Amino acid sequence: MHHATSPSRAKRPADISDLGPRTPASVVAPSRDGDRVAVAWGGGEVAVLDAATLDAQATFELDGPPGAAAFSPDQRALHALLSDRLVTLDLTRGVEQAQAALPARVASMALGDALAVSPDGSFAMVAVEPDEGRSARWARVELATGGARLLDTGRAVHMGCPRVSPDGTINLFAGATVFGF
């Protein structure tokens, strides 16, 4: 015999508004398995939440507002993109692990979708501001060393969203154009 759960006892799905009065979230980034979500607010506050309950698993206070975030493939780190650097947050110890300076500022048109981490976690791709000739550029950041270098398309196109294929091949999207490196 099937028993229906009364509405008063049914568990309501977690809602981000349950976190209380805050400014609207500037970044929301789910983990690859969907179990966690990173949320950032305008002042630099970042929280990693259980996706089902929205219970905080880790919180960080950065010295600037992140424009994008992405979990590492093993989900032990969260990479937060600030305007001029990539910050790696160690989620197992709850500390800032590293910072990598970017060779150019993050592209304002691509914020929210300006960051991609390779499937093996060795590097990140960041959409950065175009050069004076308006060529689209991306920065490849080596996560182990923090070293960063520019990749320039040589074409004047709208800034797009970097993506990395499962085999680690870099695919960069700019408008309707796909660049492979």
mmCIF file of N, CA and C in Angstrom, residues 75-175:
data_model
loop_
_atom_site.group_PDB
_atom_site.id
_atom_site.type_symbol
_atom_site.label_atom_id
_atom_site.label_comp_id
_atom_site.label_asym_id
_atom_site.label_seq_id
_atom_site.Cartn_x
_atom_site.Cartn_y
_atom_site.Cartn_z
ATOM 1 N N GLN A 75 37.568 17.783 -7.489
ATOM 2 C CA GLN A 75 36.681 18.556 -6.626
ATOM 3 C C GLN A 75 37.286 18.888 -5.263
ATOM 4 N N ARG A 76 38.600 18.840 -5.175
ATOM 5 C CA ARG A 76 39.283 19.202 -3.935
ATOM 6 C C ARG A 76 39.668 20.673 -3.910
ATOM 7 N N ALA A 77 39.508 21.342 -5.058
ATOM 8 C CA ALA A 77 39.858 22.762 -5.150
ATOM 9 C C ALA A 77 38.789 23.494 -5.943
ATOM 10 N N LEU A 78 38.685 24.777 -5.669
ATOM 11 C CA LEU A 78 37.824 25.667 -6.433
ATOM 12 C C LEU A 78 38.719 26.769 -6.981
ATOM 13 N N HIS A 79 38.632 27.004 -8.280
ATOM 14 C CA HIS A 79 39.399 28.073 -8.922
ATOM 15 C C HIS A 79 38.465 29.261 -9.084
ATOM 16 N N ALA A 80 38.855 30.394 -8.517
ATOM 17 C CA ALA A 80 38.045 31.614 -8.581
ATOM 18 C C ALA A 80 38.798 32.644 -9.405
ATOM 19 N N LEU A 81 38.112 33.214 -10.369
ATOM 20 C CA LEU A 81 38.716 34.160 -11.301
ATOM 21 C C LEU A 81 38.411 35.583 -10.866
ATOM 22 N N LEU A 82 39.465 36.322 -10.493
ATOM 23 C CA LEU A 82 39.335 37.738 -10.202
ATOM 24 C C LEU A 82 39.766 38.502 -11.447
ATOM 25 N N SER A 83 39.689 39.803 -11.440
ATOM 26 C CA SER A 83 39.937 40.576 -12.665
ATOM 27 C C SER A 83 41.358 40.427 -13.200
ATOM 28 N N ASP A 84 42.323 40.163 -12.320
ATOM 29 C CA ASP A 84 43.712 40.114 -12.770
ATOM 30 C C ASP A 84 44.456 38.857 -12.348
ATOM 31 N N ARG A 85 43.773 37.898 -11.736
ATOM 32 C CA ARG A 85 44.443 36.692 -11.269
ATOM 33 C C ARG A 85 43.455 35.548 -11.056
ATOM 34 N N LEU A 86 44.022 34.357 -11.013
ATOM 35 C CA LEU A 86 43.260 33.146 -10.738
ATOM 36 C C LEU A 86 43.668 32.659 -9.360
ATOM 37 N N VAL A 87 42.700 32.489 -8.480
ATOM 38 C CA VAL A 87 42.948 32.061 -7.102
ATOM 39 C C VAL A 87 42.474 30.622 -6.961
ATOM 40 N N THR A 88 43.324 29.770 -6.382
ATOM 41 C CA THR A 88 42.947 28.387 -6.130
ATOM 42 C C THR A 88 42.671 28.223 -4.642
ATOM 43 N N LEU A 89 41.473 27.746 -4.327
ATOM 44 C CA LEU A 89 41.039 27.550 -2.947
ATOM 45 C C LEU A 89 41.042 26.059 -2.639
ATOM 46 N N ASP A 90 41.778 25.655 -1.606
ATOM 47 C CA ASP A 90 41.868 24.256 -1.192
ATOM 48 C C ASP A 90 40.638 23.943 -0.346
ATOM 49 N N LEU A 91 39.753 23.115 -0.860
ATOM 50 C CA LEU A 91 38.494 22.831 -0.166
ATOM 51 C C LEU A 91 38.657 21.810 0.954
ATOM 52 N N THR A 92 39.709 21.004 0.931
ATOM 53 C CA THR A 92 39.903 20.025 2.005
ATOM 54 C C THR A 92 40.474 20.685 3.255
ATOM 55 N N ARG A 93 41.311 21.708 3.073
ATOM 56 C CA ARG A 93 41.888 22.400 4.227
ATOM 57 C C ARG A 93 41.209 23.736 4.524
ATOM 58 N N GLY A 94 40.389 24.224 3.573
ATOM 59 C CA GLY A 94 39.687 25.482 3.779
ATOM 60 C C GLY A 94 40.577 26.702 3.720
ATOM 61 N N VAL A 95 41.621 26.655 2.883
ATOM 62 C CA VAL A 95 42.555 27.783 2.784
ATOM 63 C C VAL A 95 42.788 28.147 1.325
ATOM 64 N N GLU A 96 43.264 29.377 1.115
ATOM 65 C CA GLU A 96 43.686 29.783 -0.217
ATOM 66 C C GLU A 96 45.008 29.088 -0.492
ATOM 67 N N GLN A 97 45.073 28.366 -1.577
ATOM 68 C CA GLN A 97 46.247 27.550 -1.877
ATOM 69 C C GLN A 97 47.265 28.283 -2.738
ATOM 70 N N ALA A 98 46.796 28.996 -3.763
ATOM 71 C CA ALA A 98 47.724 29.629 -4.696
ATOM 72 C C ALA A 98 47.034 30.761 -5.439
ATOM 73 N N GLN A 99 47.881 31.624 -6.026
ATOM 74 C CA GLN A 99 47.398 32.670 -6.914
ATOM 75 C C GLN A 99 48.277 32.688 -8.146
ATOM 76 N N ALA A 100 47.677 32.897 -9.296
ATOM 77 C CA ALA A 100 48.423 33.028 -10.540
ATOM 78 C C ALA A 100 48.031 34.341 -11.181
ATOM 79 N N ALA A 101 49.032 35.200 -11.423
ATOM 80 C CA ALA A 101 48.774 36.471 -12.085
ATOM 81 C C ALA A 101 48.462 36.204 -13.553
ATOM 82 N N LEU A 102 47.484 36.921 -14.082
ATOM 83 C CA LEU A 102 47.129 36.787 -15.491
ATOM 84 C C LEU A 102 47.918 37.792 -16.313
ATOM 85 N N PRO A 103 48.305 37.434 -17.542
ATOM 86 C CA PRO A 103 49.070 38.356 -18.382
ATOM 87 C C PRO A 103 48.240 39.496 -18.962
ATOM 88 N N ALA A 104 46.933 39.463 -18.774
ATOM 89 C CA ALA A 104 46.027 40.531 -19.213
ATOM 90 C C ALA A 104 44.778 40.436 -18.347
ATOM 91 N N ARG A 105 44.003 41.509 -18.303
ATOM 92 C CA ARG A 105 42.782 41.509 -17.486
ATOM 93 C C ARG A 105 41.727 40.587 -18.098
ATOM 94 N N VAL A 106 40.882 40.061 -17.233
ATOM 95 C CA VAL A 106 39.797 39.188 -17.676
ATOM 96 C C VAL A 106 38.853 39.972 -18.571
ATOM 97 N N ALA A 107 38.387 39.335 -19.617
ATOM 98 C CA ALA A 107 37.467 39.980 -20.557
ATOM 99 C C ALA A 107 36.129 40.226 -19.873
ATOM 100 N N SER A 108 35.743 41.478 -19.769
ATOM 101 C CA SER A 108 34.494 41.812 -19.081
ATOM 102 C C SER A 108 33.285 41.230 -19.801
ATOM 103 N N MET A 109 33.361 41.088 -21.124
ATOM 104 C CA MET A 109 32.227 40.525 -21.868
ATOM 105 C C MET A 109 32.018 39.050 -21.576
ATOM 106 N N ALA A 110 33.045 38.363 -21.071
ATOM 107 C CA ALA A 110 32.963 36.920 -20.863
ATOM 108 C C ALA A 110 32.786 36.546 -19.403
ATOM 109 N N LEU A 111 32.685 37.524 -18.509
ATOM 110 C CA LEU A 111 32.564 37.192 -17.092
ATOM 111 C C LEU A 111 31.405 36.226 -16.866
ATOM 112 N N GLY A 112 31.606 35.337 -15.935
ATOM 113 C CA GLY A 112 30.619 34.319 -15.635
ATOM 114 C C GLY A 112 30.881 33.061 -16.428
ATOM 115 N N ASP A 113 31.506 33.207 -17.587
ATOM 116 C CA ASP A 113 31.807 32.054 -18.419
ATOM 117 C C ASP A 113 33.203 32.194 -19.009
ATOM 118 N N ALA A 114 34.101 32.843 -18.279
ATOM 119 C CA ALA A 114 35.427 33.153 -18.786
ATOM 120 C C ALA A 114 36.478 32.133 -18.374
ATOM 121 N N LEU A 115 36.089 31.045 -17.702
ATOM 122 C CA LEU A 115 37.040 30.119 -17.114
ATOM 123 C C LEU A 115 36.681 28.687 -17.447
ATOM 124 N N ALA A 116 37.692 27.913 -17.825
ATOM 125 C CA ALA A 116 37.517 26.472 -18.023
ATOM 126 C C ALA A 116 38.759 25.776 -17.488
ATOM 127 N N VAL A 117 38.568 24.658 -16.788
ATOM 128 C CA VAL A 117 39.671 23.869 -16.245
ATOM 129 C C VAL A 117 39.782 22.592 -17.060
ATOM 130 N N SER A 118 41.012 22.205 -17.386
ATOM 131 C CA SER A 118 41.224 20.990 -18.173
ATOM 132 C C SER A 118 40.753 19.757 -17.403
ATOM 133 N N PRO A 119 40.355 18.700 -18.108
ATOM 134 C CA PRO A 119 39.860 17.492 -17.441
ATOM 135 C C PRO A 119 40.864 16.857 -16.479
ATOM 136 N N ASP A 120 42.161 17.025 -16.747
ATOM 137 C CA ASP A 120 43.161 16.454 -15.838
ATOM 138 C C ASP A 120 43.579 17.440 -14.744
ATOM 139 N N GLY A 121 43.033 18.657 -14.773
ATOM 140 C CA GLY A 121 43.318 19.650 -13.751
ATOM 141 C C GLY A 121 44.684 20.296 -13.862
ATOM 142 N N SER A 122 45.372 20.122 -14.985
ATOM 143 C CA SER A 122 46.723 20.671 -15.103
ATOM 144 C C SER A 122 46.746 22.142 -15.517
ATOM 145 N N PHE A 123 45.722 22.596 -16.231
ATOM 146 C CA PHE A 123 45.716 23.992 -16.660
ATOM 147 C C PHE A 123 44.291 24.534 -16.692
ATOM 148 N N ALA A 124 44.213 25.863 -16.741
ATOM 149 C CA ALA A 124 42.932 26.558 -16.875
ATOM 150 C C ALA A 124 43.044 27.509 -18.058
ATOM 151 N N MET A 125 41.933 27.727 -18.728
ATOM 152 C CA MET A 125 41.864 28.704 -19.818
ATOM 153 C C MET A 125 40.984 29.859 -19.355
ATOM 154 N N VAL A 126 41.446 31.080 -19.631
ATOM 155 C CA VAL A 126 40.746 32.285 -19.197
ATOM 156 C C VAL A 126 40.601 33.223 -20.395
ATOM 157 N N ALA A 127 39.398 33.703 -20.639
ATOM 158 C CA ALA A 127 39.178 34.731 -21.671
ATOM 159 C C ALA A 127 39.672 36.054 -21.103
ATOM 160 N N VAL A 128 40.613 36.693 -21.820
ATOM 161 C CA VAL A 128 41.161 37.971 -21.362
ATOM 162 C C VAL A 128 40.837 39.058 -22.390
ATOM 163 N N GLU A 129 41.073 40.301 -21.989
ATOM 164 C CA GLU A 129 40.760 41.437 -22.858
ATOM 165 C C GLU A 129 41.522 41.334 -24.174
ATOM 166 N N PRO A 130 40.910 41.790 -25.270
ATOM 167 C CA PRO A 130 41.603 41.789 -26.560
ATOM 168 C C PRO A 130 42.754 42.781 -26.562
ATOM 169 N N ASP A 131 43.682 42.592 -27.495
ATOM 170 C CA ASP A 131 44.777 43.544 -27.632
ATOM 171 C C ASP A 131 44.276 44.816 -28.314
ATOM 172 N N GLU A 132 45.166 45.781 -28.522
ATOM 173 C CA GLU A 132 44.740 47.049 -29.137
ATOM 174 C C GLU A 132 44.198 46.861 -30.540
ATOM 175 N N GLY A 133 44.642 45.821 -31.235
ATOM 176 C CA GLY A 133 44.120 45.521 -32.558
ATOM 177 C C GLY A 133 42.801 44.769 -32.500
ATOM 178 N N ARG A 134 42.321 44.551 -31.295
ATOM 179 C CA ARG A 134 41.031 43.905 -31.012
ATOM 180 C C ARG A 134 41.026 42.407 -31.308
ATOM 181 N N SER A 135 42.219 41.772 -31.354
ATOM 182 C CA SER A 135 42.266 40.323 -31.523
ATOM 183 C C SER A 135 41.851 39.645 -30.224
ATOM 184 N N ALA A 136 41.030 38.620 -30.350
ATOM 185 C CA ALA A 136 40.604 37.858 -29.176
ATOM 186 C C ALA A 136 41.801 37.113 -28.598
ATOM 187 N N ARG A 137 41.883 37.076 -27.271
ATOM 188 C CA ARG A 137 42.995 36.404 -26.610
ATOM 189 C C ARG A 137 42.486 35.593 -25.425
ATOM 190 N N TRP A 138 43.243 34.581 -25.115
ATOM 191 C CA TRP A 138 42.989 33.782 -23.929
ATOM 192 C C TRP A 138 44.303 33.579 -23.203
ATOM 193 N N ALA A 139 44.239 33.338 -21.907
ATOM 194 C CA ALA A 139 45.434 33.011 -21.129
ATOM 195 C C ALA A 139 45.332 31.549 -20.719
ATOM 196 N N ARG A 140 46.434 30.828 -20.900
ATOM 197 C CA ARG A 140 46.531 29.456 -20.408
ATOM 198 C C ARG A 140 47.350 29.525 -19.123
ATOM 199 N N VAL A 141 46.745 29.085 -18.022
ATOM 200 C CA VAL A 141 47.388 29.133 -16.711
ATOM 201 C C VAL A 141 47.738 27.703 -16.309
ATOM 202 N N GLU A 142 49.031 27.450 -16.095
ATOM 203 C CA GLU A 142 49.481 26.144 -15.602
ATOM 204 C C GLU A 142 49.219 26.124 -14.096
ATOM 205 N N LEU A 143 48.316 25.252 -13.647
ATOM 206 C CA LEU A 143 47.870 25.302 -12.259
ATOM 207 C C LEU A 143 48.935 24.838 -11.269
ATOM 208 N N ALA A 144 49.848 23.967 -11.656
ATOM 209 C CA ALA A 144 50.890 23.504 -10.740
ATOM 210 C C ALA A 144 51.930 24.586 -10.458
ATOM 211 N N THR A 145 52.236 25.399 -11.479
ATOM 212 C CA THR A 145 53.302 26.399 -11.330
ATOM 213 C C THR A 145 52.785 27.828 -11.229
ATOM 214 N N GLY A 146 51.563 28.066 -11.690
ATOM 215 C CA GLY A 146 51.029 29.429 -11.719
ATOM 216 C C GLY A 146 51.484 30.213 -12.930
ATOM 217 N N GLY A 147 52.284 29.600 -13.787
ATOM 218 C CA GLY A 147 52.737 30.280 -14.994
ATOM 219 C C GLY A 147 51.579 30.487 -15.955
ATOM 220 N N ALA A 148 51.589 31.618 -16.654
ATOM 221 C CA ALA A 148 50.501 31.929 -17.589
ATOM 222 C C ALA A 148 51.093 32.486 -18.868
ATOM 223 N N ARG A 149 50.462 32.126 -19.983
ATOM 224 C CA ARG A 149 50.884 32.677 -21.270
ATOM 225 C C ARG A 149 49.653 33.011 -22.096
ATOM 226 N N LEU A 150 49.821 33.982 -22.979
ATOM 227 C CA LEU A 150 48.728 34.414 -23.847
ATOM 228 C C LEU A 150 48.652 33.549 -25.097
ATOM 229 N N LEU A 151 47.445 33.262 -25.510
ATOM 230 C CA LEU A 151 47.171 32.651 -26.808
ATOM 231 C C LEU A 151 46.368 33.678 -27.574
ATOM 232 N N ASP A 152 46.867 34.082 -28.725
ATOM 233 C CA ASP A 152 46.243 35.136 -29.509
ATOM 234 C C ASP A 152 45.697 34.536 -30.794
ATOM 235 N N THR A 153 44.438 34.808 -31.092
ATOM 236 C CA THR A 153 43.823 34.268 -32.302
ATOM 237 C C THR A 153 44.255 35.021 -33.553
ATOM 238 N N GLY A 154 44.679 36.265 -33.377
ATOM 239 C CA GLY A 154 45.027 37.072 -34.537
ATOM 240 C C GLY A 154 43.800 37.566 -35.287
ATOM 241 N N ARG A 155 42.639 37.352 -34.738
ATOM 242 C CA ARG A 155 41.398 37.781 -35.395
ATOM 243 C C ARG A 155 40.587 38.672 -34.466
ATOM 244 N N ALA A 156 39.942 39.633 -35.055
ATOM 245 C CA ALA A 156 39.067 40.508 -34.289
ATOM 246 C C ALA A 156 37.692 39.852 -34.204
ATOM 247 N N VAL A 157 37.454 39.196 -33.117
ATOM 248 C CA VAL A 157 36.169 38.526 -32.893
ATOM 249 C C VAL A 157 35.706 38.834 -31.480
ATOM 250 N N HIS A 158 34.437 38.588 -31.225
ATOM 251 C CA HIS A 158 33.925 38.788 -29.874
ATOM 252 C C HIS A 158 34.556 37.771 -28.934
ATOM 253 N N MET A 159 34.807 38.201 -27.703
ATOM 254 C CA MET A 159 35.363 37.286 -26.719
ATOM 255 C C MET A 159 34.368 36.174 -26.472
ATOM 256 N N GLY A 160 34.864 34.995 -26.300
ATOM 257 C CA GLY A 160 33.998 33.852 -26.105
ATOM 258 C C GLY A 160 34.353 33.094 -24.857
ATOM 259 N N CYS A 161 33.829 31.924 -24.792
ATOM 260 C CA CYS A 161 33.949 31.097 -23.609
ATOM 261 C C CYS A 161 34.931 29.971 -23.874
ATOM 262 N N PRO A 162 36.016 29.893 -23.107
ATOM 263 C CA PRO A 162 36.972 28.811 -23.326
ATOM 264 C C PRO A 162 36.390 27.472 -22.892
ATOM 265 N N ARG A 163 36.713 26.447 -23.623
ATOM 266 C CA ARG A 163 36.316 25.086 -23.286
ATOM 267 C C ARG A 163 37.491 24.173 -23.585
ATOM 268 N N VAL A 164 37.597 23.103 -22.857
ATOM 269 C CA VAL A 164 38.650 22.124 -23.066
ATOM 270 C C VAL A 164 37.977 20.784 -23.265
ATOM 271 N N SER A 165 38.326 20.106 -24.358
ATOM 272 C CA SER A 165 37.702 18.813 -24.649
ATOM 273 C C SER A 165 38.229 17.746 -23.684
ATOM 274 N N PRO A 166 37.544 16.606 -23.563
ATOM 275 C CA PRO A 166 37.971 15.557 -22.632
ATOM 276 C C PRO A 166 39.400 15.067 -22.849
ATOM 277 N N ASP A 167 39.898 15.138 -24.073
ATOM 278 C CA ASP A 167 41.272 14.682 -24.315
ATOM 279 C C ASP A 167 42.309 15.769 -24.035
ATOM 280 N N GLY A 168 41.877 16.936 -23.550
ATOM 281 C CA GLY A 168 42.789 18.013 -23.202
ATOM 282 C C GLY A 168 43.078 18.972 -24.336
ATOM 283 N N THR A 169 42.507 18.740 -25.508
ATOM 284 C CA THR A 169 42.662 19.661 -26.616
ATOM 285 C C THR A 169 41.915 20.943 -26.264
ATOM 286 N N ILE A 170 42.546 22.053 -26.508
ATOM 287 C CA ILE A 170 41.921 23.329 -26.173
ATOM 288 C C ILE A 170 41.016 23.749 -27.316
ATOM 289 N N ASN A 171 39.768 23.983 -27.014
ATOM 290 C CA ASN A 171 38.833 24.524 -27.989
ATOM 291 C C ASN A 171 38.338 25.852 -27.451
ATOM 292 N N LEU A 172 38.578 26.897 -28.197
ATOM 293 C CA LEU A 172 38.203 28.234 -27.764
ATOM 294 C C LEU A 172 37.076 28.739 -28.640
ATOM 295 N N PHE A 173 36.036 29.198 -28.013
ATOM 296 C CA PHE A 173 34.872 29.669 -28.743
ATOM 297 C C PHE A 173 34.821 31.180 -28.710
ATOM 298 N N ALA A 174 34.658 31.764 -29.859
ATOM 299 C CA ALA A 174 34.535 33.219 -29.960
ATOM 300 C C ALA A 174 33.421 33.487 -30.956
ATOM 301 N N GLY A 175 32.284 33.919 -30.437
ATOM 302 C CA GLY A 175 31.129 34.079 -31.293
ATOM 303 C C GLY A 175 30.792 32.732 -31.889
#
